[in-house]
Coordinates of C-alpha atoms in Angstrom, one line a residue:
X1 CA -5.7 -18.4 0.0
X2 CA -3.7 -15.2 0.5
X3 CA -4.6 -12.5 2.9
X4 CA -4.2 -8.8 1.9
X5 CA -4.1 -5.9 4.4
X6 CA -5.4 -2.4 3.8
X7 CA -5.1 0.9 5.6
X8 CA -7.9 3.2 4.4
X9 CA -10.0 4.2 1.4
X10 CA -8.0 6.1 -1.3
X11 CA -8.1 9.9 -1.0
X12 CA -7.4 10.2 -4.7
X13 CA -10.3 8.3 -6.1
X14 CA -12.5 7.6 -3.1
X15 CA -13.3 4.1 -4.3
X16 CA -10.4 1.8 -3.7
X17 CA -8.8 0.4 -0.6
X18 CA -5.1 1.2 0.0
X19 CA -3.7 -2.3 0.0
X20 CA -0.3 -2.8 1.6
X21 CA 2.3 -4.1 -0.9
X22 CA 5.9 -5.2 -0.5
X23 CA 8.2 -3.6 -3.0
X24 CA 10.6 -6.5 -3.7
X25 CA 13.1 -4.3 -5.6
X26 CA 13.7 -1.7 -2.9
X27 CA 12.5 -3.8 0.1
X28 CA 9.8 -1.5 1.4
X29 CA 6.1 -1.6 2.2
X30 CA 3.8 0.9 0.6
X31 CA 0.1 1.5 0.1
X32 CA -1.4 0.9 -3.3
X33 CA -4.9 1.8 -4.4
X34 CA -6.7 -1.2 -5.9
X35 CA -8.8 1.0 -8.1
X36 CA -6.8 4.0 -9.4
X37 CA -3.3 2.6 -9.0
X38 CA -2.0 5.5 -6.9
X39 CA 0.5 4.7 -4.2
X40 CA 2.0 6.2 -1.0
X41 CA 5.4 5.4 0.4
X42 CA 4.9 7.0 3.8
X43 CA 2.0 6.1 6.2
X44 CA 1.9 9.7 7.5
X45 CA 1.3 10.9 3.9
X46 CA -1.5 8.6 2.8
X47 CA -4.2 11.2 3.5
X48 CA -2.6 13.7 1.1
X49 CA -3.4 13.1 -2.6
X50 CA -0.4 15.3 -3.6
X51 CA 2.0 13.0 -1.8
X52 CA 1.0 9.9 -3.9
X53 CA 2.5 8.5 -7.1
X54 CA 1.1 6.5 -10.0
X55 CA 2.4 3.0 -9.3
X56 CA 2.1 2.0 -13.0
X57 CA 5.0 4.3 -13.7
X58 CA 7.2 2.8 -11.0
X59 CA 10.1 0.5 -12.0
X60 CA 9.9 -2.1 -9.2
X61 CA 8.3 -5.4 -8.6
X62 CA 5.7 -6.0 -5.8
X63 CA 3.6 -8.6 -4.1
X64 CA 1.0 -8.4 -1.3
X65 CA 2.8 -7.6 2.0
X66 CA 2.7 -10.3 4.6
X67 CA 1.7 -9.3 8.1
X68 CA 5.2 -10.0 9.2
X69 CA 6.6 -7.5 6.7
X70 CA 3.9 -5.0 7.7
X71 CA 4.8 -5.5 11.4
X72 CA 8.4 -4.5 10.7
X73 CA 7.3 -1.3 8.9
X74 CA 5.9 2.1 9.7
X75 CA 2.5 0.9 8.4
X76 CA 1.8 -1.5 11.3
X77 CA -0.3 0.9 13.3
X78 CA -2.4 1.9 10.2
X79 CA -3.9 -1.5 9.2
X80 CA -7.7 -1.1 9.2
X81 CA -8.6 -4.5 7.9
X82 CA -7.9 -7.6 5.8
X83 CA -9.5 -9.7 3.1
X84 CA -8.8 -13.0 1.4
X85 CA -8.0 -13.1 -2.3

């Protein structure tokens, strides 16, 4: 069973959690709303709906970020919880 980590509820839709993903193309961690598919590249901008982007339009591959990947990113201090998939 895989563990996913999230930072907050989405400011765009108000329903989904911002789940941390590992962009395998550009090797970065970003937050991805599990409901509306919006994403944020910077932890400091995740509360600003105008700073997000529609992840469906992105040209990159991604997987759930491991805690080790998160620990090496700017998102480490923003993890609010985790859940098993």
